[in-house]
Tab-separated table of C-alpha atoms in Angstrom:
chain	number	residue	atom	x	y	z
A	1	GLN	CA	0.000	0.000	0.000
A	2	SER	CA	1.663	3.209	-1.192
A	3	VAL	CA	1.594	6.362	0.922
A	4	LEU	CA	0.501	8.313	-2.152
A	5	THR	CA	-2.536	6.885	-3.929
A	6	GLN	CA	-2.818	6.838	-7.712
A	7	PRO	CA	-5.398	5.120	-9.921
A	8	PRO	CA	-3.876	1.919	-11.336
A	9	SER	CA	-4.889	2.839	-14.859
A	10	VAL	CA	-6.387	5.593	-16.985
A	11	SER	CA	-7.110	5.697	-20.686
A	12	GLY	CA	-8.073	8.119	-23.397
A	13	ALA	CA	-8.411	8.456	-27.124
A	14	PRO	CA	-5.878	10.361	-29.222
A	15	GLY	CA	-6.420	14.090	-28.901
A	16	GLN	CA	-8.301	13.837	-25.614
A	17	ARG	CA	-7.262	15.174	-22.218
A	18	VAL	CA	-6.598	12.849	-19.294
A	19	THR	CA	-5.725	13.518	-15.692
A	20	ILE	CA	-3.932	11.340	-13.185
A	21	SER	CA	-4.561	11.997	-9.511
A	22	CYS	CA	-2.150	11.582	-6.624
A	23	THR	CA	-3.788	11.619	-3.205
A	24	GLY	CA	-1.758	12.045	-0.061
A	25	SER	CA	-2.325	13.194	3.496
A	26	SER	CA	-1.492	15.863	6.049
A	27	SER	CA	2.012	14.481	6.504
A	28	ASN	CA	3.055	14.822	2.885
A	29	ILE	CA	1.204	16.788	0.183
A	30	GLY	CA	-1.141	18.379	2.722
A	31	ALA	CA	1.841	19.573	4.748
A	32	GLY	CA	2.967	21.639	1.806
A	33	TYR	CA	5.641	19.368	0.409
A	34	ASP	CA	6.132	19.565	-3.320
A	35	VAL	CA	4.923	16.887	-5.699
A	36	HIS	CA	6.963	15.603	-8.613
A	37	TRP	CA	6.012	13.348	-11.493
A	38	TYR	CA	7.969	10.768	-13.460
A	39	ARG	CA	7.198	8.899	-16.656
A	40	GLN	CA	8.463	5.414	-17.407
A	41	PHE	CA	8.263	3.622	-20.739
A	42	PRO	CA	8.381	-0.194	-20.666
A	43	GLY	CA	11.874	-1.538	-20.100
A	44	THR	CA	13.421	1.873	-19.500
A	45	ALA	CA	14.311	4.025	-16.513
A	46	PRO	CA	11.885	6.609	-15.132
A	47	LYS	CA	12.398	10.181	-16.250
A	48	LEU	CA	11.479	13.431	-14.513
A	49	LEU	CA	8.334	14.885	-16.080
A	50	ILE	CA	7.141	17.597	-13.670
A	51	TYR	CA	8.973	19.049	-10.677
A	52	VAL	CA	7.774	21.215	-7.804
A	53	SER	CA	4.145	20.480	-8.692
A	54	SER	CA	3.945	22.347	-11.993
A	55	ASN	CA	7.363	22.932	-13.564
A	56	ARG	CA	8.491	21.173	-16.731
A	57	PRO	CA	12.104	20.227	-17.444
A	58	SER	CA	13.353	21.307	-20.828
A	59	GLY	CA	12.028	19.087	-23.572
A	60	VAL	CA	8.705	18.320	-21.906
A	61	PRO	CA	5.871	19.785	-24.030
A	62	ASP	CA	3.458	22.284	-22.516
A	63	ARG	CA	0.511	19.978	-23.159
A	64	ILE	CA	1.723	18.211	-20.009
A	65	SER	CA	0.973	20.095	-16.791
A	66	GLY	CA	0.824	19.562	-13.059
A	67	SER	CA	-1.110	21.086	-10.197
A	68	LYS	CA	-1.536	20.679	-6.464
A	69	SER	CA	-4.342	21.474	-4.074
A	70	GLY	CA	-4.827	20.461	-0.480
A	71	THR	CA	-3.746	16.882	0.021
A	72	SER	CA	-3.795	15.983	-3.675
A	73	ALA	CA	-1.970	16.647	-6.912
A	74	SER	CA	-2.820	16.030	-10.531
A	75	LEU	CA	-1.003	15.456	-13.770
A	76	ALA	CA	-2.844	16.497	-16.910
A	77	ILE	CA	-1.980	15.487	-20.455
A	78	SER	CA	-3.884	17.168	-23.260
A	79	GLY	CA	-3.809	16.368	-26.957
A	80	LEU	CA	-3.149	12.735	-26.089
A	81	GLN	CA	-0.711	10.962	-28.390
A	82	ALA	CA	0.257	7.318	-28.780
A	83	GLU	CA	3.722	8.185	-27.458
A	84	ASP	CA	2.189	9.170	-24.115
A	85	GLU	CA	1.416	5.548	-23.339
A	86	ALA	CA	3.564	4.798	-20.281
A	87	ASP	CA	3.546	4.432	-16.504
A	88	TYR	CA	3.363	7.627	-14.432
A	89	TYR	CA	4.498	8.022	-10.823
A	90	CYS	CA	4.045	10.867	-8.350
A	91	GLN	CA	6.533	11.513	-5.539
A	92	SER	CA	6.658	13.742	-2.493
A	93	PHE	CA	8.216	13.923	0.966
A	94	ASP	CA	6.539	12.526	4.066
A	95	SER	CA	7.341	14.039	7.452
A	96	SER	CA	6.044	11.029	9.408
A	97	LEU	CA	8.322	8.684	7.485
A	98	SER	CA	11.104	11.271	7.190
A	99	GLY	CA	11.680	10.308	3.603
A	100	SER	CA	10.551	10.454	0.026
A	101	VAL	CA	7.454	8.521	-0.957
A	102	PHE	CA	6.129	7.402	-4.313
A	103	GLY	CA	2.668	6.715	-5.582
A	104	GLY	CA	1.920	3.215	-6.789
A	105	GLY	CA	1.980	4.298	-10.412
A	106	THR	CA	-0.660	4.741	-13.110
A	107	LYS	CA	-0.621	3.030	-16.476
A	108	LEU	CA	-1.843	5.336	-19.217
A	109	THR	CA	-3.315	3.605	-22.243
A	110	VAL	CA	-4.006	5.487	-25.455
A	111	LEU	CA	-6.993	3.833	-27.087
F	1	GLU	CA	25.699	14.756	-21.388
F	2	VAL	CA	24.931	14.125	-17.719
F	3	GLN	CA	25.087	10.382	-17.192
F	4	LEU	CA	24.785	7.724	-14.506
F	5	VAL	CA	25.861	4.173	-15.305
F	6	GLU	CA	25.202	1.338	-12.875
F	7	SER	CA	27.017	-1.974	-12.705
F	8	GLY	CA	27.389	-4.948	-10.392
F	9	GLY	CA	23.992	-6.566	-10.625
F	10	GLY	CA	23.519	-10.273	-11.084
F	11	LEU	CA	22.198	-13.521	-9.657
F	12	VAL	CA	22.918	-14.220	-6.003
F	13	GLN	CA	21.679	-16.814	-3.549
F	14	PRO	CA	19.536	-15.844	-0.555
F	15	GLY	CA	21.783	-14.683	2.250
F	16	GLY	CA	24.484	-13.626	-0.173
F	17	SER	CA	26.071	-10.266	-0.868
F	18	LEU	CA	26.450	-7.970	-3.843
F	19	LYS	CA	27.957	-4.525	-4.376
F	20	LEU	CA	26.462	-2.149	-6.886
F	21	SER	CA	28.425	0.715	-8.401
F	22	CYS	CA	27.343	3.848	-10.209
F	23	ALA	CA	29.675	5.979	-12.311
F	24	ALA	CA	28.665	9.606	-12.679
F	25	SER	CA	29.843	11.891	-15.450
F	26	GLU	CA	29.424	15.387	-16.855
F	27	PHE	CA	28.273	17.089	-13.664
F	28	THR	CA	29.785	18.195	-10.353
F	29	PHE	CA	29.216	14.997	-8.404
F	30	THR	CA	30.251	16.573	-5.093
F	31	SER	CA	27.338	19.015	-5.224
F	32	TYR	CA	24.528	16.489	-5.135
F	33	TRP	CA	22.732	14.128	-2.828
F	34	MET	CA	22.553	10.721	-4.484
F	35	ARG	CA	20.035	7.938	-4.086
F	36	TRP	CA	19.364	4.311	-4.946
F	37	VAL	CA	15.822	3.519	-6.052
F	38	ARG	CA	14.609	0.019	-6.855
F	39	GLN	CA	11.758	-1.486	-8.801
F	40	ALA	CA	10.706	-5.084	-8.308
F	41	PRO	CA	9.381	-6.917	-11.374
F	42	GLY	CA	5.967	-5.530	-12.312
F	43	LYS	CA	5.930	-3.241	-9.269
F	44	GLY	CA	6.339	0.440	-8.487
F	45	LEU	CA	9.294	2.529	-7.375
F	46	GLU	CA	10.843	2.361	-3.905
F	47	TRP	CA	13.721	4.466	-2.638
F	48	VAL	CA	16.334	2.341	-0.907
F	49	ALA	CA	19.041	4.649	0.378
F	50	VAL	CA	20.218	8.248	0.076
F	51	ILE	CA	23.531	9.957	0.853
F	52	ASN	CA	24.524	13.611	1.160
F	53	PRO	CA	27.304	15.230	-0.900
F	54	ASP	CA	30.176	14.595	1.519
F	55	GLY	CA	28.952	11.171	2.647
F	56	SER	CA	28.359	12.174	6.261
F	57	GLU	CA	24.584	11.607	6.169
F	58	LYS	CA	22.972	8.368	5.082
F	59	TYR	CA	19.365	7.266	5.271
F	60	TYR	CA	17.712	3.947	4.468
F	61	VAL	CA	14.235	2.553	3.966
F	62	ASP	CA	13.307	0.391	6.966
F	63	SER	CA	13.351	-2.858	4.989
F	64	VAL	CA	17.091	-2.619	4.244
F	65	LYS	CA	18.419	-1.043	7.448
F	66	GLY	CA	21.283	-3.068	8.867
F	67	ARG	CA	21.729	-4.990	5.611
F	68	PHE	CA	22.538	-2.365	2.973
F	69	THR	CA	25.195	0.354	3.084
F	70	ILE	CA	25.327	3.327	0.755
F	71	SER	CA	28.649	5.061	0.171
F	72	ARG	CA	30.380	7.322	-2.306
F	73	ASP	CA	33.885	8.098	-3.529
F	74	ASN	CA	33.879	11.711	-4.664
F	75	ALA	CA	37.405	11.416	-6.066
F	76	LYS	CA	36.100	8.752	-8.441
F	77	ASN	CA	32.661	10.299	-9.044
F	78	SER	CA	31.137	7.038	-7.922
F	79	LEU	CA	28.235	5.857	-5.789
F	80	TYR	CA	27.974	2.401	-4.240
F	81	LEU	CA	25.460	0.127	-2.568
F	82	GLN	CA	26.766	-2.795	-0.534
F	83	MET	CA	23.965	-5.319	-0.107
F	84	ASN	CA	24.306	-8.105	2.463
F	85	SER	CA	21.945	-10.810	3.713
F	86	LEU	CA	19.997	-10.571	0.498
F	87	ARG	CA	16.433	-11.839	0.355
F	88	ALA	CA	14.165	-12.821	-2.503
F	89	GLU	CA	12.199	-9.621	-1.980
F	90	ASP	CA	15.329	-7.589	-2.757
F	91	SER	CA	15.137	-8.778	-6.368
F	92	ALA	CA	14.657	-5.679	-8.491
F	93	VAL	CA	16.144	-3.279	-10.953
F	94	TYR	CA	18.285	-0.844	-8.969
F	95	TYR	CA	18.594	2.711	-10.266
F	96	CYS	CA	21.256	5.233	-9.335
F	97	VAL	CA	19.585	8.642	-9.113
F	98	ARG	CA	20.746	12.246	-8.748
F	99	CYS	CA	18.706	14.289	-6.313
F	100	TYR	CA	17.933	17.972	-6.453
F	101	ASN	CA	15.676	19.744	-3.987
F	102	TYR	CA	13.855	16.554	-3.001
F	103	TYR	CA	13.187	15.470	-6.557
F	104	MET	CA	15.157	13.069	-8.732
F	105	ASP	CA	16.325	14.761	-11.854
F	106	VAL	CA	18.705	12.249	-13.438
F	107	TRP	CA	18.314	8.470	-13.475
F	108	GLY	CA	20.710	5.755	-14.558
F	109	THR	CA	19.619	2.912	-16.819
F	110	GLY	CA	19.516	0.449	-13.938
F	111	THR	CA	21.149	-2.830	-12.984
F	112	THR	CA	19.201	-6.011	-12.232
F	113	VAL	CA	19.589	-7.944	-8.995
F	114	THR	CA	18.063	-11.406	-8.756
F	115	VAL	CA	18.073	-13.231	-5.436
F	116	SER	CA	17.288	-16.877	-5.980
F	117	SER	CA	18.589	-20.329	-5.181
């Protein structure tokens, strides 16, 4: 059971907009700690996708965005493309555990 | 290009030991916290251990405390993970990761550890 809760899977048709939620608690996201997102294609290493809740590293298109509110965060991908099909993980810091925590991951399928 | 390259993975029997290495290049290694993150087959990500830039602070996930030791050699731009008393549940791909402000901005390609008799 992950400290941060993500839906196991989401799906959408090409061109659509999908969101992936990341629900935490008062000891992590709700305490004000930043949320970060990673994308992982099958058989490859994860890669930073969004940092500090809503910032994109260079090379990440602006159709990918992040937000945070209360004890939750969301990753939104608009203009869905086949290349977006991957696993997505959120990550934050938890003061009760005194360490970083990950969500369980969400598999995005492009229909 | 900033790069992290892991090595040292392999097949080991339960109770055995293994030492992973990570070679860092094209960035100032001594400026960064470094971390090992693992991923069991078909599972999610789990941080294993983290070390500060000068090696004086080390933290571990509860499941590996007393069995794993993280270390670094800044003269060689290298990160290590000594794994003892290995268990089947330690089987995973182990990633060497650069940390920046609590997020992980550069990941290695990973090295696979299989604990099995």
